[in-house]
Structure formats: C-alpha cells, structure tokens
mmCIF file of C-alpha atoms and ligand atoms in Angstrom:
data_model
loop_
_atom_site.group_PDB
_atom_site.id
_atom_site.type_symbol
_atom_site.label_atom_id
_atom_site.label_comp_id
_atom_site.label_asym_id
_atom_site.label_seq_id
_atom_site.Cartn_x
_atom_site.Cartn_y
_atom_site.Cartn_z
ATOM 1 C CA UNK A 1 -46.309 10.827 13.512
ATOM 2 C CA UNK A 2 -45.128 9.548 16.825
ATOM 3 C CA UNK A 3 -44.931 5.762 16.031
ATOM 4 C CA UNK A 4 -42.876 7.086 12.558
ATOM 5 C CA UNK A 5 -40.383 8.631 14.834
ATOM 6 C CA UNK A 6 -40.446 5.766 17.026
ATOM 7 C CA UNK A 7 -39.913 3.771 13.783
ATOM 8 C CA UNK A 8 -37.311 5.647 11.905
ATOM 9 C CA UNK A 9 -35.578 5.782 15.434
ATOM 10 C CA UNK A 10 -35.750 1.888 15.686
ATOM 11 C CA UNK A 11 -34.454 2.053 12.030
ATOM 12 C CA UNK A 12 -31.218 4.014 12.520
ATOM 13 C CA UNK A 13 -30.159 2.544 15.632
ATOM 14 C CA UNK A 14 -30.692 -1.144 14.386
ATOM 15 C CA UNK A 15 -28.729 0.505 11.475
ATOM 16 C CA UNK A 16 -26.001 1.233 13.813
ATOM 17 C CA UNK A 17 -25.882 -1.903 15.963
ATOM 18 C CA UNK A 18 -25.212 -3.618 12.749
ATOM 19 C CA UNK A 19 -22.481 -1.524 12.074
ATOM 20 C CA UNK A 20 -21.513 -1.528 15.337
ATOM 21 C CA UNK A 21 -21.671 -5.215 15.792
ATOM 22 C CA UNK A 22 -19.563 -5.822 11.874
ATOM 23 C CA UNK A 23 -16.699 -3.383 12.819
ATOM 24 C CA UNK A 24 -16.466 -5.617 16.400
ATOM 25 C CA UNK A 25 -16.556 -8.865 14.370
ATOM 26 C CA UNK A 26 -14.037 -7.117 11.894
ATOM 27 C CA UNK A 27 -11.706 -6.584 14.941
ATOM 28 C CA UNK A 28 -12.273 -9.913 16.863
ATOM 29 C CA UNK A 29 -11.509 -11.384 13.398
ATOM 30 C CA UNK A 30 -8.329 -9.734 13.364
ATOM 31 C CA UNK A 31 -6.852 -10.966 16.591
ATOM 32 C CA UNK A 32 -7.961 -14.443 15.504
ATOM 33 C CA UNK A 33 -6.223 -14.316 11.992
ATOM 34 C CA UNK A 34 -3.077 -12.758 13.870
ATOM 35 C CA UNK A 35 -3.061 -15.642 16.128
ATOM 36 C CA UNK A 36 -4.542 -18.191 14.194
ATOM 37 C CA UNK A 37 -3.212 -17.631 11.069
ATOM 38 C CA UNK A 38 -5.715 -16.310 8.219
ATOM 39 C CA UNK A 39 -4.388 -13.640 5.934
ATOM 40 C CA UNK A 40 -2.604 -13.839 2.724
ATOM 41 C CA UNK A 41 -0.245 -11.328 0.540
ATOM 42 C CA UNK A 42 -0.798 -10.768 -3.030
ATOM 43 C CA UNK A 43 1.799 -9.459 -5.093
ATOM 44 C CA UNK A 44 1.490 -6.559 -8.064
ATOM 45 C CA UNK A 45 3.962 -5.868 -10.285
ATOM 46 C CA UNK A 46 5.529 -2.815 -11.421
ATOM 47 C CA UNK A 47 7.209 -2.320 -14.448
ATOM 48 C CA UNK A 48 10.543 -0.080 -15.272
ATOM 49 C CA UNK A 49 9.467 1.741 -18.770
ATOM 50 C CA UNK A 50 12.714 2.537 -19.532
ATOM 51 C CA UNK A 51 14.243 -1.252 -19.457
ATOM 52 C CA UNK A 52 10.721 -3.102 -19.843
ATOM 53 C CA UNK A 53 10.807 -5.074 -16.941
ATOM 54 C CA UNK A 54 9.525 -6.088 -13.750
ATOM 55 C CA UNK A 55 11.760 -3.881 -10.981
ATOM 56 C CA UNK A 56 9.580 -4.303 -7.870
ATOM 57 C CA UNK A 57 6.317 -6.364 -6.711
ATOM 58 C CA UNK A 58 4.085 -4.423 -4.224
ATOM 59 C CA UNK A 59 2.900 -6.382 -1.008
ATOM 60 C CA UNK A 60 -0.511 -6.334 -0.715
ATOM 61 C CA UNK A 61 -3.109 -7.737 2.025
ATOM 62 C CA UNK A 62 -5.935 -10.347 1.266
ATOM 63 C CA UNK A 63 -8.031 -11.923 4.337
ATOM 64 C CA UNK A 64 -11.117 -13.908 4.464
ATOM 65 C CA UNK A 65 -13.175 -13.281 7.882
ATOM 66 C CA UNK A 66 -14.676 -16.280 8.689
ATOM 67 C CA UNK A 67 -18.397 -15.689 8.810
ATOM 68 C CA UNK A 68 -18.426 -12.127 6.823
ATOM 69 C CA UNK A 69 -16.626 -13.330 3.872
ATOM 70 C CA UNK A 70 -13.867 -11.706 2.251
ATOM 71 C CA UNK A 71 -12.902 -8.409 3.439
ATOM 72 C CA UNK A 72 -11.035 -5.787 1.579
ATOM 73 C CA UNK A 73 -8.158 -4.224 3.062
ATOM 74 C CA UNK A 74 -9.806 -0.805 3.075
ATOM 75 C CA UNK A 75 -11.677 -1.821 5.237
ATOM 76 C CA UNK A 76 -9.784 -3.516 7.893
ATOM 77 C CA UNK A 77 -6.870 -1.363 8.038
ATOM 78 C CA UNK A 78 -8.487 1.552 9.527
ATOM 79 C CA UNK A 79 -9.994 -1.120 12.292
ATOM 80 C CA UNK A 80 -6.391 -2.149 12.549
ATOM 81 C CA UNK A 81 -4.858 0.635 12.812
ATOM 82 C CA UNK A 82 -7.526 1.927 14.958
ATOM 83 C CA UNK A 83 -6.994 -0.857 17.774
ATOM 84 C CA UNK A 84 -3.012 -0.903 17.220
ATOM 85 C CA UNK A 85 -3.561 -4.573 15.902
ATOM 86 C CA UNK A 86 -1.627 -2.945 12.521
ATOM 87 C CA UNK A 87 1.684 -2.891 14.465
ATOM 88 C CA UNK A 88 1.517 -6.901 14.915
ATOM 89 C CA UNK A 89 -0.016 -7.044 11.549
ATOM 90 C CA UNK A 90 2.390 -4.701 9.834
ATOM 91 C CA UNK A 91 5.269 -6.947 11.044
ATOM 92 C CA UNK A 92 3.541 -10.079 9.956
ATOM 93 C CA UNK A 93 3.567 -8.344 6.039
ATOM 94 C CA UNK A 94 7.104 -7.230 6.621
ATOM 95 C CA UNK A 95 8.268 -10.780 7.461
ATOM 96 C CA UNK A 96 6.230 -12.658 4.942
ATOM 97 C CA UNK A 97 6.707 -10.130 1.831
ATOM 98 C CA UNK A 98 10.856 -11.034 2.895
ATOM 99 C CA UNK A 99 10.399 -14.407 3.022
ATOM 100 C CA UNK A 100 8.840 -14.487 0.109
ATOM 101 C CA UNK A 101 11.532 -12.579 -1.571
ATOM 102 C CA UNK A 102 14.496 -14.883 0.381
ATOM 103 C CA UNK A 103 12.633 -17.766 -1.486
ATOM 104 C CA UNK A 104 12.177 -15.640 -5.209
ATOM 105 C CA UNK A 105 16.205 -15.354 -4.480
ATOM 106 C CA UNK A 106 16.854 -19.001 -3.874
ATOM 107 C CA UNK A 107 15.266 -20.236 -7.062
ATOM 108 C CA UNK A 108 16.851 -17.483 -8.897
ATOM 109 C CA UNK A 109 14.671 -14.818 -9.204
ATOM 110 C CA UNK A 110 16.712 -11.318 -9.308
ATOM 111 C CA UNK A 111 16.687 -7.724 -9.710
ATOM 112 C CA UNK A 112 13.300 -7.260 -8.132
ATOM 113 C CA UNK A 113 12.362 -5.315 -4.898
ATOM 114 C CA UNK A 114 9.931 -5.812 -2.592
ATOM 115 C CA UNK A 115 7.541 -3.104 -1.685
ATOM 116 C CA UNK A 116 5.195 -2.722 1.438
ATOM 117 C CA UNK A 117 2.828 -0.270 2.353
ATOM 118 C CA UNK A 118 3.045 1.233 5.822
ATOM 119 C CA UNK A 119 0.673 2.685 8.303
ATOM 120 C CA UNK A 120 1.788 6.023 10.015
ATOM 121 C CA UNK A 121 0.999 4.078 13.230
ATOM 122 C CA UNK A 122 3.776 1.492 12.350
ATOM 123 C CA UNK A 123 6.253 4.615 12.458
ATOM 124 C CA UNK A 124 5.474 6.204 15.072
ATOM 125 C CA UNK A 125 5.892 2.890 16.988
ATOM 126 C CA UNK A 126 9.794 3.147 18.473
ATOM 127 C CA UNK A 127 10.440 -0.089 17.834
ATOM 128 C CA UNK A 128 9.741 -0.080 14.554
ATOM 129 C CA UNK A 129 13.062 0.285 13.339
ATOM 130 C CA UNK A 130 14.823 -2.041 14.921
ATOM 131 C CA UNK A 131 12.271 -4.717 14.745
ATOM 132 C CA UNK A 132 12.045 -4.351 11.069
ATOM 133 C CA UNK A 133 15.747 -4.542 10.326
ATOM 134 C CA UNK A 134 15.930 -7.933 12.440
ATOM 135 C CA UNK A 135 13.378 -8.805 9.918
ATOM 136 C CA UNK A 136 15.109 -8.062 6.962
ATOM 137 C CA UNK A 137 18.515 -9.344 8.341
ATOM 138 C CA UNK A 138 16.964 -13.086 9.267
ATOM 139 C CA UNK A 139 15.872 -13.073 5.856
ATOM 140 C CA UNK A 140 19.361 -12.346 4.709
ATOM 141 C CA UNK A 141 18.309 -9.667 2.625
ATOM 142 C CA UNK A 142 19.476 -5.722 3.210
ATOM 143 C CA UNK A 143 17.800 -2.394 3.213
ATOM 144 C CA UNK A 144 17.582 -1.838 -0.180
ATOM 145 C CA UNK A 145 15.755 -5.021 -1.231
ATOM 146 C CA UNK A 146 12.807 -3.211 0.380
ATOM 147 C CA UNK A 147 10.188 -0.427 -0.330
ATOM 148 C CA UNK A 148 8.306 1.334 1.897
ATOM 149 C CA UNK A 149 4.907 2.762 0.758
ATOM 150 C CA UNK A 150 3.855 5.853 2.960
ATOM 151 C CA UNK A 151 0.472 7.774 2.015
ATOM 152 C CA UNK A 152 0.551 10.905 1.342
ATOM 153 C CA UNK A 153 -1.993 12.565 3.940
ATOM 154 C CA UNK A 154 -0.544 10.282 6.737
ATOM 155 C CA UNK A 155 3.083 11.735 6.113
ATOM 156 C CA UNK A 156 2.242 15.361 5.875
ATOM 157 C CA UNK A 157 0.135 15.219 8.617
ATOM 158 C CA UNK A 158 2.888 13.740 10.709
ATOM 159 C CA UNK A 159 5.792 15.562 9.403
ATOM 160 C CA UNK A 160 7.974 16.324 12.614
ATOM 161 C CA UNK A 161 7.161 12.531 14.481
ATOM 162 C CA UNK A 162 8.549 10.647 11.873
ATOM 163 C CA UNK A 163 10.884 12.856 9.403
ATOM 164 C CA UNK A 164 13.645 11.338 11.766
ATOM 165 C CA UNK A 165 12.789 7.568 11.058
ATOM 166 C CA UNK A 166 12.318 8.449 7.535
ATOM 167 C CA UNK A 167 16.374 9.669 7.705
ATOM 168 C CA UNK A 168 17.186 6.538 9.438
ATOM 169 C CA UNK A 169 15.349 3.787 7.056
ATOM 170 C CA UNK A 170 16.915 5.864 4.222
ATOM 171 C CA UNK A 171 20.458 5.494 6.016
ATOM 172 C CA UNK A 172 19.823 1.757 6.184
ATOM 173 C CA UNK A 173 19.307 2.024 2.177
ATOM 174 C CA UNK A 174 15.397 1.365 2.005
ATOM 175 C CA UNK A 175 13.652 3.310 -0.347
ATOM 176 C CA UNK A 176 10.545 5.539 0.670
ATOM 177 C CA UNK A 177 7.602 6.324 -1.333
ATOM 178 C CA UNK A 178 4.863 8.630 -1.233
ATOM 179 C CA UNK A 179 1.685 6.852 -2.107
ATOM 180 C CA UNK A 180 -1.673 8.191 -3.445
ATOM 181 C CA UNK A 181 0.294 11.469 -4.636
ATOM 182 C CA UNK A 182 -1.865 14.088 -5.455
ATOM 183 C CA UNK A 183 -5.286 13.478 -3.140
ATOM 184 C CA UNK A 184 -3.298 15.329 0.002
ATOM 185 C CA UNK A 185 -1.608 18.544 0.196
ATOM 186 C CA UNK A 186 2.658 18.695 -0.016
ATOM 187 C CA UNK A 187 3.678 22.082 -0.402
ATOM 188 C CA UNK A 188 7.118 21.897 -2.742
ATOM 189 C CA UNK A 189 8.811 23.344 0.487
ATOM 190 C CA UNK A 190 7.276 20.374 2.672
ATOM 191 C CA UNK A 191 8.090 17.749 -0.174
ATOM 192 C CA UNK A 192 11.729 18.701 -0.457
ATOM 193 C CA UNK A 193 12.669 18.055 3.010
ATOM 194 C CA UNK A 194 11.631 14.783 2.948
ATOM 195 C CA UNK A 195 14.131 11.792 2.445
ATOM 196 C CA UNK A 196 12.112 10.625 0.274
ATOM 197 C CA UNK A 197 13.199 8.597 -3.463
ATOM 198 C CA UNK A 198 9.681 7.874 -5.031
ATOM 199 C CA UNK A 199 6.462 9.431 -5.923
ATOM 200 C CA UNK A 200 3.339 7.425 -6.538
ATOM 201 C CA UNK A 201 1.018 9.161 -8.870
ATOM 202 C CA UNK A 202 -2.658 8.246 -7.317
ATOM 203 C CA UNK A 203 -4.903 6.141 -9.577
ATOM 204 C CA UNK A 204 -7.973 8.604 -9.212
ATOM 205 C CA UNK A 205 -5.134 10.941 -11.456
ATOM 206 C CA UNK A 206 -4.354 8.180 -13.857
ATOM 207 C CA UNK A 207 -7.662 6.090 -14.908
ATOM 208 C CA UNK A 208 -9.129 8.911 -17.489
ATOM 209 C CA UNK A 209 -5.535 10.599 -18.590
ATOM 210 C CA UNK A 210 -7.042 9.394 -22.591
ATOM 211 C CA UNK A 211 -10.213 11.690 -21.808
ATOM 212 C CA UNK A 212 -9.580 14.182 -19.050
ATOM 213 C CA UNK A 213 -7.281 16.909 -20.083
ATOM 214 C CA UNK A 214 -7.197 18.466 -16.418
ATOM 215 C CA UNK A 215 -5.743 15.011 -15.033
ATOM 216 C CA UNK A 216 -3.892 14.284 -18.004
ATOM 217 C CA UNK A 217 -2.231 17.913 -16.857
ATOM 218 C CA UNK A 218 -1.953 16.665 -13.087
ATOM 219 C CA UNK A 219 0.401 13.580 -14.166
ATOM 220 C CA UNK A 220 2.917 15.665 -16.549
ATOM 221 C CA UNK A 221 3.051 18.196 -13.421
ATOM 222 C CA UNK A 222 3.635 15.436 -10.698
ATOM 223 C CA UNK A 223 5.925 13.887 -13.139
ATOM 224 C CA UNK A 224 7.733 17.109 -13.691
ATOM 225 C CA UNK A 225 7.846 18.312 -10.297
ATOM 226 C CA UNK A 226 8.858 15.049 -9.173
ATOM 227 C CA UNK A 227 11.932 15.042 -11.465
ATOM 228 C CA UNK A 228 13.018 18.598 -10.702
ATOM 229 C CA UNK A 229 13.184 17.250 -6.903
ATOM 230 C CA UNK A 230 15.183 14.441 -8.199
ATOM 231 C CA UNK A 231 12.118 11.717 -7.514
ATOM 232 C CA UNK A 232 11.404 8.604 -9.289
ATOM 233 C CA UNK A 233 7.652 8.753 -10.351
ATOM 234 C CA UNK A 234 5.482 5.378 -10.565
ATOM 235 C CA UNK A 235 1.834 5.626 -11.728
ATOM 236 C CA UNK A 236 -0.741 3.087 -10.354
ATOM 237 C CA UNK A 237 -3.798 2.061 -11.510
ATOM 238 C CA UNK A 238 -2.404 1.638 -15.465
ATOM 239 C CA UNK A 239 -5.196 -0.340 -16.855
ATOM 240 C CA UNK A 240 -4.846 0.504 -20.739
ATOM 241 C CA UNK A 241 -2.183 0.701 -23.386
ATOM 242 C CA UNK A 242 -3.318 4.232 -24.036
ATOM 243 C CA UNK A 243 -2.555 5.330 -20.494
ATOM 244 C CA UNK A 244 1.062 3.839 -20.377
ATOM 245 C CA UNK A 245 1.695 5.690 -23.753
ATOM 246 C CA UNK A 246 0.676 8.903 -22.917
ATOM 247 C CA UNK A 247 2.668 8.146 -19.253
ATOM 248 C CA UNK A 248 5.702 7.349 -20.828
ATOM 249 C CA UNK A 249 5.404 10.141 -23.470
ATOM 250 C CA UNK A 250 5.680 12.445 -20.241
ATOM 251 C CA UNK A 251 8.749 10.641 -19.106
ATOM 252 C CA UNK A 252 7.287 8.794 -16.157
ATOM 253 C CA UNK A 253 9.512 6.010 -14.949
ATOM 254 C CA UNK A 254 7.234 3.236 -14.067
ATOM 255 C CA UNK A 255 3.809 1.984 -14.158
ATOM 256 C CA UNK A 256 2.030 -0.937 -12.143
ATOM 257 C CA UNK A 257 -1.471 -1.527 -12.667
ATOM 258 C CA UNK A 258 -4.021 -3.890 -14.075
ATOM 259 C CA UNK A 259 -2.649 -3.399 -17.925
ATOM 260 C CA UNK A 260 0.563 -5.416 -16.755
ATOM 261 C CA UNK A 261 -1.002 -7.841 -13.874
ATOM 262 C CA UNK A 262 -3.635 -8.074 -10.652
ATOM 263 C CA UNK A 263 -2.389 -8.346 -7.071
ATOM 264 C CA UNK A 264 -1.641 -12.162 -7.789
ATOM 265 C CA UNK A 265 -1.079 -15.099 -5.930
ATOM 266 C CA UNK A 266 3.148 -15.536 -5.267
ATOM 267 C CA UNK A 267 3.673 -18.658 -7.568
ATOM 268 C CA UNK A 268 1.544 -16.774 -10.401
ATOM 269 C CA UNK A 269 3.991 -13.358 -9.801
ATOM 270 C CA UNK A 270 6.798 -16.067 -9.837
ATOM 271 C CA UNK A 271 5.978 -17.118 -13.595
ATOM 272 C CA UNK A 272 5.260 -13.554 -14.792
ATOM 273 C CA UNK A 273 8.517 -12.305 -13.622
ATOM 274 C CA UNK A 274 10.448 -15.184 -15.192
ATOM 275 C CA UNK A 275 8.846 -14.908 -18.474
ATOM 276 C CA UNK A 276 8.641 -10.793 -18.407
ATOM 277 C CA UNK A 277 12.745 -10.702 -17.719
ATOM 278 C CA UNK A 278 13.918 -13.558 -19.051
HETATM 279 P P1 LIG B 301 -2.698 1.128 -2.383
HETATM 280 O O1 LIG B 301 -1.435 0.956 -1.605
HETATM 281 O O2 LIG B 301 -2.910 2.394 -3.103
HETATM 282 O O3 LIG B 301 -2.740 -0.146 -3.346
HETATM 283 C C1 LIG B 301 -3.226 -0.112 -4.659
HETATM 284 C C2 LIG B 301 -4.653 -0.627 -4.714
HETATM 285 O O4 LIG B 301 -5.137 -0.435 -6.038
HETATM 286 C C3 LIG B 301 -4.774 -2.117 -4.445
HETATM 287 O O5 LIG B 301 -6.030 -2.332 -3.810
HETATM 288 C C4 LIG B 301 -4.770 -2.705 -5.853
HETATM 289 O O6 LIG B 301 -5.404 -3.958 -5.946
HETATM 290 C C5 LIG B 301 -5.529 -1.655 -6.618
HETATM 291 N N1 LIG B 301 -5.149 -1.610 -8.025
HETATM 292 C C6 LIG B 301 -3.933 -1.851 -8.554
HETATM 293 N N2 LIG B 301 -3.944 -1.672 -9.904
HETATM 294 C C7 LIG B 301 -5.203 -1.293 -10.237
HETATM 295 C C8 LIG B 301 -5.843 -0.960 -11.481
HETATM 296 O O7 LIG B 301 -5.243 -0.968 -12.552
HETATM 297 N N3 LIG B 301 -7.145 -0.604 -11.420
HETATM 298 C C9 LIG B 301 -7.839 -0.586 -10.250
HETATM 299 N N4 LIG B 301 -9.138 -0.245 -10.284
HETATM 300 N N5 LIG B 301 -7.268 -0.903 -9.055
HETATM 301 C C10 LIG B 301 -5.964 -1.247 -9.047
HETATM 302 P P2 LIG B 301 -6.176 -3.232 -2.516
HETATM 303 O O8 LIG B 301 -5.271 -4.433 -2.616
HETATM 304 O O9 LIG B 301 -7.626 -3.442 -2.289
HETATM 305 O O10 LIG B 301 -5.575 -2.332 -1.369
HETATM 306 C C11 LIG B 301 -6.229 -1.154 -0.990
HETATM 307 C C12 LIG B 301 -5.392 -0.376 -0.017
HETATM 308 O O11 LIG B 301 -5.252 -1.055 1.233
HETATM 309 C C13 LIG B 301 -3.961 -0.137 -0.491
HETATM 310 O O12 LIG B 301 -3.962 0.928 -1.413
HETATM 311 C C14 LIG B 301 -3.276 0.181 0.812
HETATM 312 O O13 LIG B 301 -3.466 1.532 1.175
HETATM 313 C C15 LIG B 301 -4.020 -0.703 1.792
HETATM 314 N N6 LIG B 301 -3.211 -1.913 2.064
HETATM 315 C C16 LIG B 301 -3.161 -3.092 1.403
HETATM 316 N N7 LIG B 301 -2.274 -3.940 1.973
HETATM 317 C C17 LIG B 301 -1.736 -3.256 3.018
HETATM 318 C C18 LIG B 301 -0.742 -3.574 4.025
HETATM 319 O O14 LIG B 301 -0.109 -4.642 4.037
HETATM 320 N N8 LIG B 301 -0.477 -2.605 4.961
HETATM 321 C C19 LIG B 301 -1.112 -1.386 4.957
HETATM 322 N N9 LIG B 301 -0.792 -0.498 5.914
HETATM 323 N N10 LIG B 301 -2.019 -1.060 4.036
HETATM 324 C C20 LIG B 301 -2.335 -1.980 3.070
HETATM 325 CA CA1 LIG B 302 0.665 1.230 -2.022
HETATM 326 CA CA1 LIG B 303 -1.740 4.007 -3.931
HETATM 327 CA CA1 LIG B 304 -4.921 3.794 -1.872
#
C-alpha cells in the first residue's frame, strides 16, 4: 500500500509539472509571438436577416506555439490575461482587425463593421481609451466602424469599474456587445443601465433550438427582452438552416455562425463579402 501511495503521488505531481511546465511554455510563447511576431486574426461573418447581408466580421485570434502546436484561444487568453500580456495583445487585435478594415475600405469593401472581443482586463486598464482611439484614428476610421465584444460574466462582475468607460466608448460612437448572453446572471435592472446596443445570444442556447423546446424558449425570451430594452440581438453558433428559420421567425436580427462561414482567413472573408453584397 505504501509504494501505491508513493506511486499515485509520483503520478499526480508528474501530472502537475506537466501542466505546470505547458501553461509556462504557453506564457513564454506569448511574449515571443508579441515580440516576434506569431499570431494571426481570422474573420467570421455575421449576417443582417433583415437585408441579407454581411453587416460586421468578428475578429478572432489564431496562434501556433512553436513546439506545442496550435493553440486555441481558450486557452491562451486566460494565460494572457492572467500575466497582463492581454493588454499588449489586445492592442495588437485592435490595430490589426483596423488595418485590416482601412485596407477592405481601400479596395472598396463597404458597409461592414469590425468587431473585437475584449478582456475585462483591457478595460480596466486607464489607458485603454485613449490608446485605442489613436488606433482607430491612424487607421482613419471612427468609432463606429468598430464593435466591442464584452462577456457577459466579466461585465456583471465588474459593473461599477468600467460602466464609466462603457459611457465613454459609446460617446465616441463604438458599439458594445454583450457576449455569451445567457450563461451569466444580468438582472433586467443591471442590464438596463448599461450603455450597451447588442446582445449576443450564447451558442450553448442556439445549437439544439430544432430539438430542445426549453432553449428554443431561452432565445424568443433573450430576443424579446432584448427588444423591449431597445437591444439588437445576434445569435452565434448558427450552424443549420433550421436554426436561422426558427431565429428569424422570433424576430432576431442577426446570425453569424458556421451555416454562413468559419473564422476565415482575410482574403477568403474578402471574396465572401463581395459576392454575399454585391
Ligand atoms: P467567442 O467570442 O464566443 O467567439 C465565438 C467562438 O465560437 C469562436 O471560437 C468561433 O470559432 C466559434 N464558432 C463560431 N461559429 C460557430 C458554430 O457555428 N459552431 C461552433 N461549434 N463554433 C462556432 P474561437 O475562435 O476558438 O474563440 C473562442 C473564444 O476565445 C472566443 O469566444 C473569445 O471569447 C476568445 N477570443 C478569441 N479571440 C479573442 C481576442 O482577440 N481577444 C479576446 N479577449 N478573446 C478572444
Ligand atoms: Ca465574441
Ligand atoms: Ca460568444
Ligand atoms: Ca465564448
């Protein structure tokens, strides 16, 4: 019984020294790809169901570590946000996702926005504000080219640190979502005192709406609610035609989500947009 002990010790703490040792090559990765260059954005597409076209492309992260391969973003974040290496990162998506949109602009490309998901570490950050409207203006782009994607649990938890940004990116015309809506817990009292223009219905709500009638419920009472609060309500994680009919029957505004397009590569976005808008 002793050497077992000895052996499920041994076990469990090699166990953790792996773990250990990944999350410090995870971080050490980081500052190299920040420095070094190494990550990528992807762009996903969201579609207006009223007009049938593409109105915004979401910003999301893609790196490759080095040695452990391709790592997915919820992973890395937390270690980012975690060591503060998400404010240098976070500016990094900020400036690329404009650029990117300066350059959609220049070869004609219109009408879309460009969304970008935010940690709660970024606003809390005082120089967050200023830094990211420097951004925007050497792009030559204004506030309301850009989305900001806030989760849900992050925002209520945080309520009276950053309800004052909030009022001042919405003063400088950006638009602020609430993403993964539905997994934390806004009270309608909380929710309206927000300067907030968008909800994002979370995907865990959305995948089975054909075959669970309790979630099917959930969206028509986000969308709903939403509305009454004068909200805009996108659903994410639309993967079949079903979905986006029963989603548009309960007058949701817009959908992004594998049914339309993947996170794709800029160029590949580029073509889609041009062809989906004419
Ligand atoms: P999110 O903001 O909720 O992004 C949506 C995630 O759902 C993306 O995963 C996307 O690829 C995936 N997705 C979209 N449509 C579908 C679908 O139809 N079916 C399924 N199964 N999945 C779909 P991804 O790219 O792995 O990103 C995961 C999360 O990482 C994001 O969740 C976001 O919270 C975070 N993230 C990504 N990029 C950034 C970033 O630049 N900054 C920050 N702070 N967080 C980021
Ligand atoms: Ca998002
Ligand atoms: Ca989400
Ligand atoms: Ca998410």
């Amino acid at each position: 019984a002793k050497s077992r002990g000895r052996n499920t010790f041994e076990f469990f703490s090699q166990a953790i020294n792996r773990g250990v040792r990944e999350r410090l090559d995870i971080e050490n990765g980081l500052r190299d790809a920040l420095k070094h260059g190494g990550f990528k954005l992807h762009y996903q597409p969201q579609i207006d169901l009223t007009t049938g076209s593409i109105c915004s492309v979401e910003a999301l992260l893609r790196w490759r570590h080095p040695l452990l391969g391709v790592i997915a973003p919820d992973r890395f974040i937390p270690i980012a946000e975690e060591t503060k290496l998400i404010l240098p990162l976070g500016l990094w998506v900020i400036d690329r996702a404009c650029h990117q949109l300066r350059a959609w602009r220049n070869d004609g490309i219109a009408g879309v926005r460009m969304a970008v998901n935010v940690s709660v570490k970024q606003l809390q950050d005082e120089s967050f504000f200023e830094a990211l409207g420097s951004i925007v203006e050497r792009h030559g782009l204004s506030g309301s080219d850009i989305e900001l994607e806030i989760t849900e649990s992050a925002i209520m938890e945080n309520l009276s640190r950053v309800q004052a940004l909030l009022k001042s990116l919405q003063d400088y015309g950006i638009t602020l979502s609430i993403d993964d809506f539905g997994t934390g817990y806004s009270s309608l009292g909380r929710l309206k005192l927000l300067p907030i223009q968008s909800l994002k219905i979370d995907r865990s709500f959305v995948h089975d709406i054909e075959t669970d009638h309790g979630n099917a419920k959930i969206c028509d009472g986000i969308i709903a609610l939403g509305h009454s609060l004068g909200l805009k309500i996108i659903a994410e994680g639309v993967e079949t035609d079903a979905q986006k009919n029963l989603l548009q029957n309960s007058g949701c505004d817009a959908i992004q989500g594998f049914l339309i397009a993947k996170p794709l590569p800029a160029d590949d976005v580029a073509k889609l947009i041009t062809q989906v808008n004419g």
